mmCIF file of C-alpha atoms in Angstrom:
data_model
loop_
_atom_site.group_PDB
_atom_site.id
_atom_site.type_symbol
_atom_site.label_atom_id
_atom_site.label_comp_id
_atom_site.label_asym_id
_atom_site.label_seq_id
_atom_site.Cartn_x
_atom_site.Cartn_y
_atom_site.Cartn_z
ATOM 1 C CA MET A 1 138.390 13.541 89.791
ATOM 2 C CA THR A 2 139.052 11.133 86.993
ATOM 3 C CA HIS A 3 135.642 9.597 86.365
ATOM 4 C CA ASN A 4 131.982 10.462 86.471
ATOM 5 C CA ASN A 5 130.064 8.418 89.032
ATOM 6 C CA PHE A 6 127.092 10.784 89.106
ATOM 7 C CA PRO A 7 125.714 11.493 85.620
ATOM 8 C CA ASN A 8 123.199 14.073 86.902
ATOM 9 C CA LYS A 9 126.102 16.236 88.101
ATOM 10 C CA THR A 10 124.470 17.108 91.412
ATOM 11 C CA ILE A 11 125.807 16.816 94.957
ATOM 12 C CA TYR A 12 123.403 17.009 97.907
ATOM 13 C CA ALA A 13 124.542 18.657 101.143
ATOM 14 C CA ILE A 14 122.726 18.756 104.483
ATOM 15 C CA GLN A 15 123.468 21.940 106.403
ATOM 16 C CA HIS A 16 122.886 22.322 110.167
ATOM 17 C CA LEU A 17 124.198 25.882 110.472
ATOM 18 C CA ALA A 18 124.117 28.614 107.837
ATOM 19 C CA PHE A 19 127.830 29.456 107.802
ATOM 20 C CA GLU A 20 129.049 25.851 108.014
ATOM 21 C CA ASP A 21 128.747 25.096 104.320
ATOM 22 C CA LEU A 22 130.891 23.137 101.876
ATOM 23 C CA GLY A 23 133.476 25.905 101.839
ATOM 24 C CA ILE A 24 136.394 25.178 99.555
ATOM 25 C CA LEU A 25 134.866 21.836 98.565
ATOM 26 C CA GLU A 26 131.975 23.735 96.988
ATOM 27 C CA ASP A 27 134.425 25.541 94.714
ATOM 28 C CA THR A 28 135.984 22.198 93.812
ATOM 29 C CA PHE A 29 132.634 20.726 92.791
ATOM 30 C CA TYR A 30 131.764 23.808 90.742
ATOM 31 C CA GLU A 31 135.077 23.646 88.902
ATOM 32 C CA LEU A 32 134.267 20.051 87.970
ATOM 33 C CA GLY A 33 130.865 20.977 86.597
ATOM 34 C CA TYR A 34 128.735 19.856 89.539
ATOM 35 C CA ARG A 35 125.947 21.826 91.144
ATOM 36 C CA ILE A 36 125.194 21.769 94.848
ATOM 37 C CA ARG A 37 121.747 21.386 96.326
ATOM 38 C CA TYR A 38 121.594 22.331 99.996
ATOM 39 C CA PHE A 39 119.030 20.998 102.452
ATOM 40 C CA GLU A 40 118.502 22.905 105.704
ATOM 41 C CA ALA A 41 118.205 20.511 108.650
ATOM 42 C CA GLY A 42 115.282 21.381 110.873
ATOM 43 C CA VAL A 43 113.532 23.191 108.004
ATOM 44 C CA ASP A 44 113.620 20.965 104.921
ATOM 45 C CA ASP A 45 112.495 17.359 104.640
ATOM 46 C CA LEU A 46 115.773 15.431 104.628
ATOM 47 C CA LYS A 47 114.312 12.232 103.206
ATOM 48 C CA GLN A 48 115.108 13.194 99.625
ATOM 49 C CA ALA A 49 118.694 14.103 100.471
ATOM 50 C CA LEU A 50 119.293 10.856 102.332
ATOM 51 C CA GLU A 51 117.615 8.661 99.725
ATOM 52 C CA PHE A 52 119.659 10.264 96.929
ATOM 53 C CA GLU A 53 121.762 7.663 95.140
ATOM 54 C CA GLY A 54 124.554 10.106 94.356
ATOM 55 C CA LEU A 55 126.923 11.669 96.876
ATOM 56 C CA THR A 56 125.303 13.217 99.946
ATOM 57 C CA ILE A 57 127.443 15.263 102.338
ATOM 58 C CA ILE A 58 126.317 15.835 105.934
ATOM 59 C CA LEU A 59 127.860 18.971 107.385
ATOM 60 C CA GLY A 60 128.622 20.227 110.884
ATOM 61 C CA GLY A 61 126.686 22.093 113.541
ATOM 62 C CA PRO A 62 126.720 22.931 117.245
ATOM 63 C CA ILE A 63 124.106 20.425 118.437
ATOM 64 C CA GLY A 64 124.627 16.856 119.626
ATOM 65 C CA VAL A 65 123.178 13.742 118.015
ATOM 66 C CA TYR A 66 121.685 12.824 121.403
ATOM 67 C CA GLU A 67 119.692 16.076 121.727
ATOM 68 C CA THR A 68 116.604 14.628 120.069
ATOM 69 C CA GLU A 69 114.179 16.025 122.655
ATOM 70 C CA ASP A 70 115.288 19.568 121.930
ATOM 71 C CA TYR A 71 115.738 18.988 118.190
ATOM 72 C CA PRO A 72 113.171 16.378 117.093
ATOM 73 C CA PHE A 73 114.196 16.568 113.432
ATOM 74 C CA LEU A 74 117.281 14.568 114.418
ATOM 75 C CA LYS A 75 115.123 11.458 114.866
ATOM 76 C CA ASP A 76 114.131 11.452 111.199
ATOM 77 C CA GLU A 77 117.598 12.420 110.056
ATOM 78 C CA ILE A 78 119.127 9.512 111.967
ATOM 79 C CA GLU A 79 116.512 7.032 110.744
ATOM 80 C CA TYR A 80 116.926 8.043 107.096
ATOM 81 C CA LEU A 81 120.698 7.941 107.537
ATOM 82 C CA LYS A 82 120.540 4.392 108.925
ATOM 83 C CA GLN A 83 118.663 3.324 105.805
ATOM 84 C CA ARG A 84 121.140 5.130 103.592
ATOM 85 C CA LEU A 85 124.181 3.528 105.178
ATOM 86 C CA SER A 86 122.585 0.080 105.024
ATOM 87 C CA LYS A 87 122.428 0.552 101.234
ATOM 88 C CA ASN A 88 126.076 1.644 101.136
ATOM 89 C CA LEU A 89 125.179 4.842 99.296
ATOM 90 C CA PRO A 90 128.072 7.327 98.933
ATOM 91 C CA THR A 91 128.145 9.489 102.053
ATOM 92 C CA LEU A 92 130.593 11.980 103.516
ATOM 93 C CA GLY A 93 130.092 13.286 107.067
ATOM 94 C CA ILE A 94 131.984 16.239 108.539
ATOM 95 C CA CYS A 95 132.035 16.988 112.297
ATOM 96 C CA LEU A 96 128.378 16.588 113.359
ATOM 97 C CA GLY A 97 127.928 14.669 110.110
ATOM 98 C CA ALA A 98 130.625 12.208 111.206
ATOM 99 C CA GLN A 99 128.978 11.861 114.619
ATOM 100 C CA LEU A 100 125.626 11.174 112.961
ATOM 101 C CA ILE A 101 127.213 8.463 110.820
ATOM 102 C CA ALA A 102 128.844 6.872 113.869
ATOM 103 C CA HIS A 103 125.559 6.974 115.792
ATOM 104 C CA ALA A 104 123.571 5.569 112.857
ATOM 105 C CA LEU A 105 126.062 2.686 112.692
ATOM 106 C CA GLY A 106 125.456 1.843 116.353
ATOM 107 C CA ALA A 107 128.467 3.533 117.961
ATOM 108 C CA LYS A 108 128.247 5.703 121.068
ATOM 109 C CA VAL A 109 128.466 9.484 120.622
ATOM 110 C CA TYR A 110 129.097 11.553 123.753
ATOM 111 C CA ALA A 111 130.622 14.705 125.196
ATOM 112 C CA GLY A 112 134.391 14.447 125.328
ATOM 113 C CA PRO A 113 136.684 15.475 128.194
ATOM 114 C CA GLN A 114 137.470 18.846 126.599
ATOM 115 C CA LYS A 115 136.670 20.956 123.570
ATOM 116 C CA GLU A 116 139.046 20.603 120.679
ATOM 117 C CA ILE A 117 138.968 23.956 118.898
ATOM 118 C CA GLY A 118 141.837 25.246 116.806
ATOM 119 C CA TRP A 119 144.465 24.116 114.358
ATOM 120 C CA SER A 120 146.679 21.058 114.780
ATOM 121 C CA SER A 121 148.093 18.181 112.773
ATOM 122 C CA LEU A 122 146.615 14.709 112.491
ATOM 123 C CA GLN A 123 148.263 11.355 112.892
ATOM 124 C CA ILE A 124 147.397 9.672 109.593
ATOM 125 C CA ASN A 125 147.127 5.882 109.811
ATOM 126 C CA ASP A 126 149.168 3.825 107.400
ATOM 127 C CA VAL A 127 146.303 1.981 105.723
ATOM 128 C CA LYS A 128 145.876 1.136 102.063
ATOM 129 C CA ASN A 129 144.446 3.955 99.922
ATOM 130 C CA ASN A 130 143.939 6.284 102.878
ATOM 131 C CA PRO A 131 142.204 9.317 101.302
ATOM 132 C CA LEU A 132 143.737 11.546 103.990
ATOM 133 C CA TYR A 133 147.392 10.800 103.231
ATOM 134 C CA VAL A 134 147.894 14.293 101.754
ATOM 135 C CA LEU A 135 147.198 15.830 105.181
ATOM 136 C CA GLY A 136 150.190 14.260 106.876
ATOM 137 C CA GLU A 137 152.084 17.546 107.360
ATOM 138 C CA THR A 138 149.087 19.898 107.266
ATOM 139 C CA LYS A 139 147.304 21.458 110.221
ATOM 140 C CA VAL A 140 143.525 21.088 110.074
ATOM 141 C CA LEU A 141 140.724 22.850 111.902
ATOM 142 C CA HIS A 142 139.135 21.117 114.875
ATOM 143 C CA TRP A 143 135.909 22.487 116.310
ATOM 144 C CA HIS A 144 134.003 20.047 118.486
ATOM 145 C CA GLY A 145 133.261 18.979 122.026
ATOM 146 C CA ASP A 146 131.615 15.634 121.288
ATOM 147 C CA THR A 147 133.362 12.487 120.162
ATOM 148 C CA PHE A 148 132.404 8.937 119.205
ATOM 149 C CA ASP A 149 133.490 5.358 119.554
ATOM 150 C CA LEU A 150 134.578 3.614 116.401
ATOM 151 C CA PRO A 151 131.660 1.774 114.748
ATOM 152 C CA GLU A 152 131.875 -1.951 114.111
ATOM 153 C CA HIS A 153 133.747 -2.783 110.895
ATOM 154 C CA ALA A 154 135.030 0.796 110.602
ATOM 155 C CA GLU A 155 138.608 1.451 109.532
ATOM 156 C CA LEU A 156 140.321 4.187 111.534
ATOM 157 C CA LEU A 157 142.066 6.656 109.228
ATOM 158 C CA ALA A 158 143.335 9.435 111.508
ATOM 159 C CA SER A 159 143.718 10.543 115.125
ATOM 160 C CA SER A 160 144.690 13.673 117.033
ATOM 161 C CA GLU A 161 146.529 14.089 120.321
ATOM 162 C CA ILE A 162 143.271 14.751 122.180
ATOM 163 C CA TYR A 163 140.833 12.474 120.364
ATOM 164 C CA PRO A 164 141.842 9.126 118.835
ATOM 165 C CA ASN A 165 138.842 8.800 116.521
ATOM 166 C CA GLN A 166 139.196 11.640 114.014
ATOM 167 C CA ALA A 167 138.286 9.870 110.783
ATOM 168 C CA PHE A 168 136.982 6.494 109.690
ATOM 169 C CA ARG A 169 135.522 4.798 106.673
ATOM 170 C CA ILE A 170 133.228 1.895 106.015
ATOM 171 C CA GLY A 171 134.304 0.260 102.780
ATOM 172 C CA THR A 172 135.002 2.912 100.163
ATOM 173 C CA ASN A 173 131.615 4.662 100.021
ATOM 174 C CA ILE A 174 131.236 5.994 103.565
ATOM 175 C CA LEU A 175 133.733 8.496 105.001
ATOM 176 C CA ALA A 176 133.433 10.299 108.346
ATOM 177 C CA LEU A 177 135.701 13.208 109.331
ATOM 178 C CA GLN A 178 135.518 14.670 112.835
ATOM 179 C CA PHE A 179 137.745 17.589 111.836
ATOM 180 C CA HIS A 180 136.913 20.284 109.281
ATOM 181 C CA VAL A 181 138.525 19.712 105.899
ATOM 182 C CA GLU A 182 136.158 22.076 104.094
ATOM 183 C CA VAL A 183 136.880 25.471 105.628
ATOM 184 C CA ALA A 184 137.694 28.335 103.258
ATOM 185 C CA ALA A 185 140.325 30.821 104.412
ATOM 186 C CA ASP A 186 138.218 33.846 103.519
ATOM 187 C CA SER A 187 135.199 32.701 105.538
ATOM 188 C CA MET A 188 136.756 31.978 108.934
ATOM 189 C CA GLU A 189 135.607 35.264 110.459
ATOM 190 C CA LYS A 190 132.032 33.951 110.181
ATOM 191 C CA TRP A 191 133.002 31.078 112.470
ATOM 192 C CA LEU A 192 134.525 33.423 115.037
ATOM 193 C CA ILE A 193 131.378 35.560 115.026
ATOM 194 C CA GLY A 194 128.854 32.732 114.917
ATOM 195 C CA HIS A 195 130.500 30.675 117.653
ATOM 196 C CA THR A 196 131.413 33.603 119.944
ATOM 197 C CA CYS A 197 129.307 32.332 122.878
ATOM 198 C CA GLU A 198 130.959 28.922 122.758
ATOM 199 C CA LEU A 199 134.440 30.421 122.424
ATOM 200 C CA ARG A 200 134.020 32.875 125.304
ATOM 201 C CA LYS A 201 132.407 30.321 127.604
ATOM 202 C CA ALA A 202 135.247 27.863 126.975
ATOM 203 C CA GLY A 203 137.904 30.559 127.373
ATOM 204 C CA PHE A 204 139.410 30.485 123.895
ATOM 205 C CA ASP A 205 141.496 33.428 122.724
ATOM 206 C CA ILE A 206 139.668 34.772 119.665
ATOM 207 C CA PRO A 207 142.550 36.931 118.313
ATOM 208 C CA HIS A 208 144.850 33.909 118.618
ATOM 209 C CA LEU A 209 142.367 31.737 116.705
ATOM 210 C CA ARG A 210 142.129 34.437 114.033
ATOM 211 C CA PHE A 211 145.918 34.516 113.723
ATOM 212 C CA ASP A 212 146.089 30.722 113.392
ATOM 213 C CA ASN A 213 143.302 30.783 110.809
ATOM 214 C CA GLU A 214 145.305 33.254 108.724
ATOM 215 C CA GLN A 215 148.424 31.102 109.087
ATOM 216 C CA TYR A 216 147.021 27.643 108.374
ATOM 217 C CA ALA A 217 143.764 27.889 106.404
ATOM 218 C CA PRO A 218 145.429 28.698 103.050
ATOM 219 C CA GLU A 219 147.529 25.515 103.159
ATOM 220 C CA LEU A 220 144.498 23.398 104.034
ATOM 221 C CA GLU A 221 142.685 24.951 101.062
ATOM 222 C CA GLN A 222 145.413 23.558 98.814
ATOM 223 C CA LYS A 223 145.072 20.016 100.218
ATOM 224 C CA SER A 224 141.301 19.697 100.707
ATOM 225 C CA PRO A 225 140.467 19.166 97.014
ATOM 226 C CA GLN A 226 142.881 16.232 96.928
ATOM 227 C CA VAL A 227 141.148 14.596 99.915
ATOM 228 C CA LEU A 228 137.850 14.949 98.101
ATOM 229 C CA THR A 229 139.347 13.575 94.886
ATOM 230 C CA ASN A 230 140.835 10.574 96.709
ATOM 231 C CA PHE A 231 137.482 9.726 98.277
ATOM 232 C CA TYR A 232 135.546 10.281 95.065
ATOM 233 C CA ASN A 233 137.842 8.129 92.953
ATOM 234 C CA GLN A 234 137.444 5.198 95.350
ATOM 235 C CA LEU A 235 133.643 5.201 95.267
ATOM 236 C CA THR A 236 131.995 2.047 93.987
#
């Protein structure tokens, strides 16, 4: 990262599940002298995180943005996020975070035709200053069943074979990634343990996923910091 947009050297991150953290991106921020402040969705008041004028990152989780009856905290999170996006404050959403951004921007979020769980490559769109260009030959981790329509004025950055809307941005300050760019190779076993019910119900082969994690996560770790740097350096 070549400049210092955030003099207080703090990044805020909203976490919806304990083991879905910033992963390798956390290490990147620490190396650059930033500290991370986590907010636990459903426990902490998210107003402060979503009113923060520096970078706020909204992480993944197994719930849907439309499950507001079961998880009432989502109503406040979505409302604060709408206000944040209207101010064009720097925001990165990953998986559920991307779905929340899409929903807050008025797009439909819904259950897709099948779960996309596992490692595969993206089709990176040839658009100017695409922060994802470094992922062109790299397999990334997908772990979702919901998808979203592209919000109005959004620029599509990447697609997969199963789901066309994998990443979009609004201007340069708002980036939404359906896939997981943050996963650390040495923490993937936590995902296999924590999501065991989902994996077994959907019929995924856990040893095969573990093998793929061992094969592909280290390469993604090498590319993820560059994605973050590309996004950061374009912030206005």
